[in-house]
Tab-separated table of C-alpha atoms in Angstrom:
chain	number	residue	atom	x	y	z
A	1	MET	CA	-22.791	-11.235	51.288
A	2	PRO	CA	-25.524	-8.882	52.546
A	3	ASP	CA	-28.187	-7.850	49.998
A	4	SER	CA	-28.290	-4.267	48.724
A	5	ALA	CA	-31.203	-3.282	50.980
A	6	THR	CA	-29.370	-4.531	54.071
A	7	ALA	CA	-26.141	-2.806	53.022
A	8	ASP	CA	-28.051	0.435	52.408
A	9	SER	CA	-29.711	0.207	55.839
A	10	GLU	CA	-26.355	-0.392	57.549
A	11	ALA	CA	-24.806	2.552	55.673
A	12	LYS	CA	-27.639	4.842	56.822
A	13	ARG	CA	-27.205	3.670	60.419
A	14	ARG	CA	-23.459	4.339	60.341
A	15	LYS	CA	-24.054	7.796	58.840
A	16	VAL	CA	-26.549	8.891	61.497
A	17	ASP	CA	-24.490	7.356	64.305
A	18	ASP	CA	-21.459	9.361	63.138
A	19	THR	CA	-23.441	12.629	63.151
A	20	PRO	CA	-22.809	14.877	66.188
A	21	VAL	CA	-25.570	14.323	68.744
A	22	MET	CA	-26.014	18.031	69.499
A	23	PRO	CA	-25.802	20.173	66.317
A	24	ALA	CA	-25.079	23.893	66.174
A	25	GLY	CA	-27.828	25.895	67.819
A	26	ASP	CA	-30.047	28.440	66.079
A	27	MET	CA	-30.019	31.505	68.341
A	28	MET	CA	-33.076	33.025	66.637
A	29	MET	CA	-35.103	29.850	67.152
A	30	GLY	CA	-34.017	29.671	70.778
A	31	MET	CA	-34.892	33.327	71.415
A	32	GLN	CA	-38.362	32.929	69.896
A	33	ARG	CA	-39.060	29.908	72.077
A	34	SER	CA	-37.789	31.605	75.241
A	35	MET	CA	-39.778	34.797	74.525
A	36	VAL	CA	-43.031	32.836	74.299
A	37	THR	CA	-42.193	31.204	77.620
A	38	MET	CA	-41.363	34.544	79.238
A	39	MET	CA	-44.673	36.023	78.045
A	40	GLN	CA	-46.579	33.156	79.692
A	41	PHE	CA	-44.528	33.592	82.881
A	42	ASN	CA	-45.274	37.319	83.045
A	43	GLU	CA	-48.988	36.702	82.468
A	44	GLN	CA	-49.056	34.241	85.343
A	45	LYS	CA	-47.081	36.536	87.636
A	46	GLN	CA	-49.570	39.321	86.922
A	47	ASP	CA	-52.460	36.910	87.511
A	48	TYR	CA	-51.214	36.121	91.025
A	49	THR	CA	-50.571	39.803	91.779
A	50	ASN	CA	-53.945	41.088	90.564
A	51	THR	CA	-56.070	38.221	91.893
A	52	LEU	CA	-54.663	38.223	95.429
A	53	ALA	CA	-53.956	41.952	95.846
A	54	ASN	CA	-56.916	42.870	98.046
A	55	LEU	CA	-57.477	39.555	99.805
A	56	GLU	CA	-56.414	38.638	103.317
A	57	GLU	CA	-54.111	35.631	103.542
A	58	ASP	CA	-55.341	32.339	105.013
A	59	THR	CA	-59.011	33.216	104.547
A	60	GLY	CA	-61.370	30.965	102.606
A	61	GLU	CA	-61.726	33.550	99.852
A	62	TYR	CA	-57.938	33.934	99.560
A	63	ASN	CA	-57.298	30.185	99.418
A	64	GLU	CA	-59.993	29.675	96.789
A	65	ALA	CA	-58.560	32.491	94.657
A	66	LEU	CA	-55.040	31.094	95.110
A	67	GLN	CA	-56.147	27.668	93.880
A	68	GLY	CA	-57.669	29.351	90.837
A	69	CYS	CA	-54.316	31.027	90.122
A	70	HIS	CA	-52.528	27.698	90.490
A	71	LYS	CA	-54.954	26.072	88.039
A	72	ARG	CA	-54.489	28.809	85.431
A	73	GLY	CA	-50.718	28.697	85.952
A	74	ALA	CA	-50.686	24.946	85.459
A	75	ASP	CA	-52.686	25.332	82.243
A	76	ARG	CA	-50.128	27.870	80.997
A	77	CYS	CA	-47.262	25.483	81.798
A	78	VAL	CA	-49.007	22.695	79.886
A	79	LYS	CA	-49.496	25.069	76.957
A	80	VAL	CA	-45.785	25.955	76.820
A	81	ALA	CA	-44.644	22.321	77.159
A	82	ASN	CA	-47.049	21.225	74.417
A	83	LEU	CA	-45.792	23.991	72.155
A	84	HIS	CA	-42.033	23.638	72.667
A	85	ARG	CA	-41.626	19.959	73.674
A	86	GLY	CA	-38.033	18.797	74.332
A	87	LEU	CA	-36.454	20.623	77.275
A	88	TYR	CA	-39.810	22.022	78.311
A	89	VAL	CA	-41.362	18.554	78.583
A	90	LYS	CA	-38.265	17.482	80.558
A	91	ALA	CA	-38.912	20.342	82.969
A	92	ALA	CA	-42.597	19.373	83.202
A	93	GLN	CA	-41.647	15.768	84.049
A	94	PHE	CA	-39.270	17.001	86.739
A	95	ILE	CA	-41.903	19.224	88.353
A	96	ALA	CA	-44.511	16.446	88.218
A	97	SER	CA	-42.129	14.022	89.944
A	98	ILE	CA	-41.168	16.434	92.762
A	99	ARG	CA	-44.422	15.755	94.569
A	100	GLY	CA	-43.360	12.177	95.244
A	101	GLY	CA	-40.819	13.420	97.775
A	102	THR	CA	-42.440	16.587	99.096
A	103	GLY	CA	-46.190	16.041	98.986
A	104	ASP	CA	-48.072	19.301	98.394
A	105	ARG	CA	-45.455	21.351	100.267
A	106	GLY	CA	-43.018	21.638	97.358
A	107	VAL	CA	-45.124	22.373	94.269
A	108	PRO	CA	-48.880	23.158	94.367
A	109	LYS	CA	-50.991	20.128	93.482
A	110	PRO	CA	-52.672	21.706	90.414
A	111	TYR	CA	-49.221	21.966	88.799
A	112	THR	CA	-48.109	18.398	89.529
A	113	ASP	CA	-51.497	17.001	88.496
A	114	ALA	CA	-51.562	18.900	85.193
A	115	LEU	CA	-47.916	18.205	84.299
A	116	SER	CA	-48.018	14.488	85.176
A	117	VAL	CA	-49.464	13.812	81.712
A	118	PHE	CA	-45.995	14.451	80.251
A	119	THR	CA	-44.493	11.335	81.865
A	120	ASP	CA	-45.889	9.202	79.035
A	121	HIS	CA	-48.428	11.247	77.058
A	122	ALA	CA	-46.471	14.218	75.762
A	123	PRO	CA	-47.291	15.678	72.311
A	124	HIS	CA	-46.348	13.185	69.606
A	125	LYS	CA	-45.720	13.158	65.869
A	126	SER	CA	-47.550	11.201	63.172
A	127	ILE	CA	-45.965	7.937	62.082
A	128	LYS	CA	-45.154	9.546	58.723
A	129	GLU	CA	-43.218	12.366	60.410
A	130	VAL	CA	-40.944	9.918	62.257
A	131	SER	CA	-40.666	7.355	59.449
A	132	GLU	CA	-37.375	8.686	58.083
A	133	ALA	CA	-35.650	8.225	61.441
A	134	LEU	CA	-36.962	4.659	61.568
A	135	LYS	CA	-35.687	3.928	58.080
A	136	GLU	CA	-32.149	4.826	59.213
A	137	SER	CA	-31.939	1.537	61.083
A	138	MET	CA	-34.495	-0.784	59.456
A	139	LYS	CA	-35.424	-2.107	56.022
A	140	LEU	CA	-38.954	-0.819	55.452
A	141	GLY	CA	-39.270	-0.522	51.669
A	142	ASP	CA	-41.602	2.263	50.530
A	143	TRP	CA	-43.472	2.342	53.862
A	144	PRO	CA	-45.409	4.382	55.006
A	145	ASN	CA	-46.522	5.205	51.438
A	146	SER	CA	-46.953	1.486	50.776
A	147	PRO	CA	-47.743	-1.401	53.170
A	148	LEU	CA	-44.953	-3.345	54.860
A	149	ASP	CA	-44.090	-6.627	53.121
A	150	LYS	CA	-41.973	-9.721	53.806
A	151	ALA	CA	-38.804	-7.951	52.627
A	152	CYS	CA	-39.158	-5.448	55.484
A	153	ASP	CA	-37.736	-5.890	58.990
A	154	LEU	CA	-41.139	-5.129	60.508
A	155	GLN	CA	-44.263	-7.174	59.922
A	156	SER	CA	-46.367	-4.346	61.364
A	157	ILE	CA	-46.182	-1.163	63.432
A	158	GLU	CA	-49.064	0.737	65.020
A	159	ASP	CA	-49.694	4.272	63.742
A	160	VAL	CA	-50.524	5.720	67.174
A	161	PRO	CA	-47.753	5.603	69.825
A	162	ILE	CA	-48.422	3.750	73.079
A	163	ALA	CA	-46.307	6.333	74.924
A	164	SER	CA	-44.655	9.679	74.198
A	165	ALA	CA	-42.306	11.680	76.398
A	166	SER	CA	-39.698	14.432	76.177
A	167	LEU	CA	-37.294	12.898	73.654
A	168	ALA	CA	-39.162	10.201	71.787
A	169	GLN	CA	-42.380	8.308	71.178
A	170	VAL	CA	-42.861	4.555	71.412
A	171	HIS	CA	-44.823	2.428	68.951
A	172	ARG	CA	-45.847	-1.194	69.311
A	173	GLY	CA	-44.590	-3.327	66.425
A	174	VAL	CA	-44.028	-6.909	65.298
A	175	LEU	CA	-40.822	-8.204	63.683
A	176	GLN	CA	-40.990	-10.567	60.712
A	177	ASP	CA	-40.464	-13.578	62.994
A	178	GLY	CA	-43.524	-12.590	65.068
A	179	THR	CA	-41.622	-11.043	67.990
A	180	LYS	CA	-43.535	-8.175	69.616
A	181	VAL	CA	-41.343	-5.095	70.057
A	182	ALA	CA	-41.515	-1.565	71.428
A	183	VAL	CA	-39.996	0.844	68.897
A	184	LYS	CA	-38.694	4.078	70.438
A	185	ILE	CA	-38.229	6.831	67.833
A	186	GLN	CA	-36.610	10.187	68.576
A	187	TYR	CA	-38.483	13.289	67.427
A	188	PRO	CA	-36.882	14.406	64.132
A	189	GLU	CA	-36.364	18.109	64.966
A	190	LEU	CA	-35.540	17.588	68.651
A	191	ARG	CA	-31.750	17.908	68.517
A	192	LYS	CA	-31.871	21.228	66.670
A	193	GLU	CA	-34.471	22.641	69.072
A	194	MET	CA	-32.498	21.584	72.143
A	195	ALA	CA	-29.244	22.964	70.770
A	196	SER	CA	-31.024	26.286	70.120
A	197	ASP	CA	-32.479	26.361	73.641
A	198	PHE	CA	-29.058	25.683	75.159
A	199	ALA	CA	-27.489	28.463	73.058
A	200	VAL	CA	-29.916	30.912	74.677
A	201	PHE	CA	-29.456	29.448	78.175
A	202	LYS	CA	-25.671	29.801	77.880
A	203	THR	CA	-25.978	33.417	76.765
A	204	MET	CA	-28.326	34.169	79.660
A	205	GLY	CA	-26.029	32.344	82.102
A	206	THR	CA	-23.067	34.463	80.994
A	207	GLN	CA	-25.081	37.685	81.372
A	208	ILE	CA	-26.320	36.696	84.836
A	209	LYS	CA	-22.751	36.020	85.934
A	210	GLN	CA	-21.645	39.469	84.712
A	211	MET	CA	-24.639	41.278	86.236
A	212	ALA	CA	-24.724	39.411	89.562
A	213	GLY	CA	-21.169	39.994	90.633
A	214	GLY	CA	-19.868	36.556	89.741
A	215	TYR	CA	-22.937	34.429	90.573
A	216	ASP	CA	-22.370	31.484	88.246
A	217	LEU	CA	-25.245	29.387	86.875
A	218	MET	CA	-23.296	28.067	83.901
A	219	TRP	CA	-22.403	24.825	85.652
A	220	VAL	CA	-26.127	23.983	85.835
A	221	VAL	CA	-26.621	24.620	82.109
A	222	GLU	CA	-23.486	22.717	81.143
A	223	ASP	CA	-24.301	19.742	83.362
A	224	PHE	CA	-27.847	19.623	81.991
A	225	GLU	CA	-26.542	19.787	78.412
A	226	LYS	CA	-23.996	17.028	79.034
A	227	ASN	CA	-26.609	14.665	80.446
A	228	LEU	CA	-29.168	15.413	77.745
A	229	THR	CA	-26.563	14.891	75.027
A	230	ARG	CA	-26.036	11.382	76.403
A	231	GLU	CA	-29.783	10.784	76.507
A	232	LEU	CA	-30.119	11.825	72.868
A	233	ASP	CA	-27.775	9.002	71.803
A	234	PHE	CA	-29.848	5.821	71.991
A	235	THR	CA	-26.755	3.648	71.553
A	236	VAL	CA	-25.764	4.841	75.046
A	237	GLU	CA	-29.191	3.816	76.345
A	238	ALA	CA	-28.807	0.394	74.738
A	239	ASP	CA	-25.399	-0.039	76.409
A	240	THR	CA	-26.584	1.023	79.867
A	241	GLY	CA	-29.747	-1.065	79.615
A	242	GLU	CA	-27.782	-4.189	78.793
A	243	GLU	CA	-25.300	-3.474	81.595
A	244	THR	CA	-28.145	-3.027	84.096
A	245	ALA	CA	-29.726	-6.271	82.903
A	246	ARG	CA	-26.434	-8.084	83.598
A	247	GLN	CA	-25.975	-6.508	87.023
A	248	LEU	CA	-29.523	-7.286	88.163
A	249	ALA	CA	-29.865	-10.693	86.486
A	250	HIS	CA	-29.622	-12.476	89.870
A	251	LEU	CA	-32.821	-10.711	90.963
A	252	ALA	CA	-34.895	-12.375	88.217
A	253	PRO	CA	-37.805	-12.849	87.964
A	254	ARG	CA	-38.510	-10.088	90.516
A	255	VAL	CA	-36.619	-7.477	88.450
A	256	TYR	CA	-36.603	-7.368	84.655
A	257	VAL	CA	-34.951	-5.230	81.969
A	258	PRO	CA	-36.389	-5.730	78.457
A	259	LYS	CA	-34.056	-7.054	75.762
A	260	VAL	CA	-32.613	-4.625	73.179
A	261	TYR	CA	-32.512	-5.596	69.503
A	262	ARG	CA	-29.271	-3.899	68.495
A	263	GLN	CA	-29.464	-4.934	64.841
A	264	TYR	CA	-32.535	-2.739	64.349
A	265	SER	CA	-31.423	0.188	66.522
A	266	SER	CA	-29.397	3.357	65.946
A	267	SER	CA	-28.594	6.588	67.787
A	268	ARG	CA	-32.164	7.783	67.094
A	269	VAL	CA	-34.084	4.490	67.176
A	270	LEU	CA	-34.225	1.871	69.930
A	271	VAL	CA	-36.022	-1.426	69.364
A	272	MET	CA	-36.794	-3.348	72.552
A	273	GLU	CA	-38.761	-6.355	73.675
A	274	TYR	CA	-42.415	-5.460	74.304
A	275	VAL	CA	-43.603	-6.393	77.796
A	276	GLU	CA	-47.319	-7.007	78.369
A	277	GLY	CA	-49.343	-6.153	81.457
A	278	LEU	CA	-47.364	-3.212	82.818
A	279	LEU	CA	-48.780	-1.201	85.727
A	280	LYS	CA	-47.674	2.278	86.757
A	281	ALA	CA	-45.760	2.342	90.028
A	282	ASN	CA	-47.673	5.446	91.161
A	283	ASP	CA	-51.131	3.908	90.682
A	284	PRO	CA	-51.878	2.031	93.925
A	285	GLU	CA	-55.469	1.234	92.939
A	286	ALA	CA	-54.350	-0.508	89.735
A	287	LEU	CA	-51.710	-2.426	91.705
A	288	LYS	CA	-54.310	-3.609	94.209
A	289	ALA	CA	-56.729	-4.571	91.410
A	290	ALA	CA	-53.986	-6.791	89.960
A	291	GLY	CA	-53.688	-8.577	93.313
A	292	LEU	CA	-50.441	-6.892	94.345
A	293	ASP	CA	-49.463	-5.701	97.808
A	294	VAL	CA	-48.546	-2.003	97.553
A	295	ASP	CA	-46.047	-2.230	100.420
A	296	GLU	CA	-44.308	-5.158	98.730
A	297	CYS	CA	-44.145	-3.158	95.488
A	298	ALA	CA	-42.570	-0.207	97.307
A	299	GLN	CA	-40.071	-2.463	99.060
A	300	LEU	CA	-39.054	-4.073	95.758
A	301	ILE	CA	-38.410	-0.668	94.179
A	302	CYS	CA	-36.429	0.546	97.212
A	303	ASP	CA	-34.351	-2.633	97.428
A	304	THR	CA	-33.530	-2.567	93.713
A	305	PHE	CA	-32.443	1.065	93.681
A	306	ALA	CA	-30.494	0.574	96.908
A	307	GLU	CA	-28.550	-2.233	95.225
A	308	MET	CA	-27.853	-0.068	92.180
A	309	ILE	CA	-26.569	2.727	94.412
A	310	PHE	CA	-24.660	0.884	97.137
A	311	ILE	CA	-23.520	-2.293	95.343
A	312	HIS	CA	-22.978	-1.345	91.717
A	313	GLY	CA	-22.331	2.385	92.076
A	314	ARG	CA	-24.486	3.294	89.084
A	315	VAL	CA	-28.128	4.263	89.323
A	316	HIS	CA	-31.059	4.910	87.005
A	317	ALA	CA	-31.338	8.706	87.249
A	318	ASP	CA	-34.724	9.227	85.592
A	319	PRO	CA	-37.135	7.066	87.634
A	320	HIS	CA	-40.420	8.873	86.981
A	321	ALA	CA	-43.749	7.084	86.535
A	322	GLY	CA	-43.250	6.682	82.786
A	323	ASN	CA	-40.074	4.641	83.270
A	324	ILE	CA	-40.729	2.493	86.349
A	325	TYR	CA	-43.426	-0.170	86.026
A	326	LEU	CA	-44.681	-3.189	87.920
A	327	LYS	CA	-46.192	-6.418	86.674
A	328	ALA	CA	-48.086	-9.177	88.486
A	329	ILE	CA	-46.344	-12.552	88.219
A	330	GLU	CA	-46.860	-15.931	89.888
A	331	ILE	CA	-44.096	-17.206	92.187
A	332	GLY	CA	-44.701	-20.339	94.253
A	333	GLY	CA	-48.425	-20.208	93.552
A	334	LYS	CA	-48.765	-16.637	94.866
A	335	THR	CA	-49.009	-13.280	93.119
A	336	HIS	CA	-45.955	-11.063	93.524
A	337	PRO	CA	-44.726	-7.859	91.825
A	338	GLN	CA	-42.090	-7.830	89.127
A	339	LEU	CA	-40.239	-4.532	88.665
A	340	VAL	CA	-39.722	-3.630	84.992
A	341	LEU	CA	-37.124	-0.916	84.361
A	342	LEU	CA	-37.432	1.114	81.161
A	343	ASP	CA	-35.546	4.063	79.644
A	344	HIS	CA	-31.886	3.646	80.551
A	345	GLY	CA	-30.691	6.806	78.818
A	346	LEU	CA	-29.732	8.684	81.983
A	347	TYR	CA	-27.571	6.990	84.617
A	348	TYR	CA	-25.347	8.427	87.301
A	349	ASP	CA	-22.067	6.762	88.178
A	350	LEU	CA	-21.209	7.109	91.864
A	351	SER	CA	-17.784	7.287	93.430
A	352	GLU	CA	-16.678	6.847	97.060
A	353	SER	CA	-16.767	10.640	97.498
A	354	ASP	CA	-20.483	10.713	96.582
A	355	VAL	CA	-21.541	8.432	99.422
């Protein structure tokens, strides 16, 4: 028979897992957030207009002034993403990742440089603020008010997250048996904020359709909401991560998906194996310093994603620099890259008609 603490932990996990992922939105909250964003947008629009009004295009003075506008605009975008988090950090990650395919032609470099911080260093919460979510899936006693003890599932957990992104922050921890783990904890107020943002987006989408003679943007909002709702349920991420690990197992040790500890996870908490020595895929200097060939790293990433797309018909759909890592390993006495795939919350299933 399970002890009372274990039974209580399991009951909490079942309760949170049965709660709707996306709650009812608060229109007032959503409007306040969107108004702040619109004010920043209008300020930046006016900045471009006023700064460049009397300058001749393609002159040194014009280009210098334009770069100044870009820098101030990027700072405003960072300010909004830091303030609102959630969807706004998602948007920042998307903009930062665009440059990988377009160079400086798509989005000005000051924007991509400034917003790249949100791939793994978005605003985070204190460990106390996220402790209740963690207690939904783990036995932790009176922590964080009292130290963890042997009756707790965790031996230790670091107060400061090692990474933080749009939906969650990740802390390094140690289970009672000494296993090092990465504990991904969803921001406590995130679901309410996102639901409120989507309530506003849907209202705006309906108005645009009425005003623009039938021009319909609702499919974009609805598709975005559907995908984010899946991402907000960490049990889905656990399922897709384990499925990817099975499908790519034959590529080991060149490709690796960290193990998920389901017994300690819930829809808002994901406990995974902690992997040491990870290097960002977009940091060629760090890759070279670790003795890796950058071309070989690129080929490994391309080959792996090609297999996901063309062999398995399901692909990791959020491969920004905070989710795709490389690690130096020894194979046959030589140093080679190992691709480590993290964050399996967003996948896209392909059909024959998509190819």
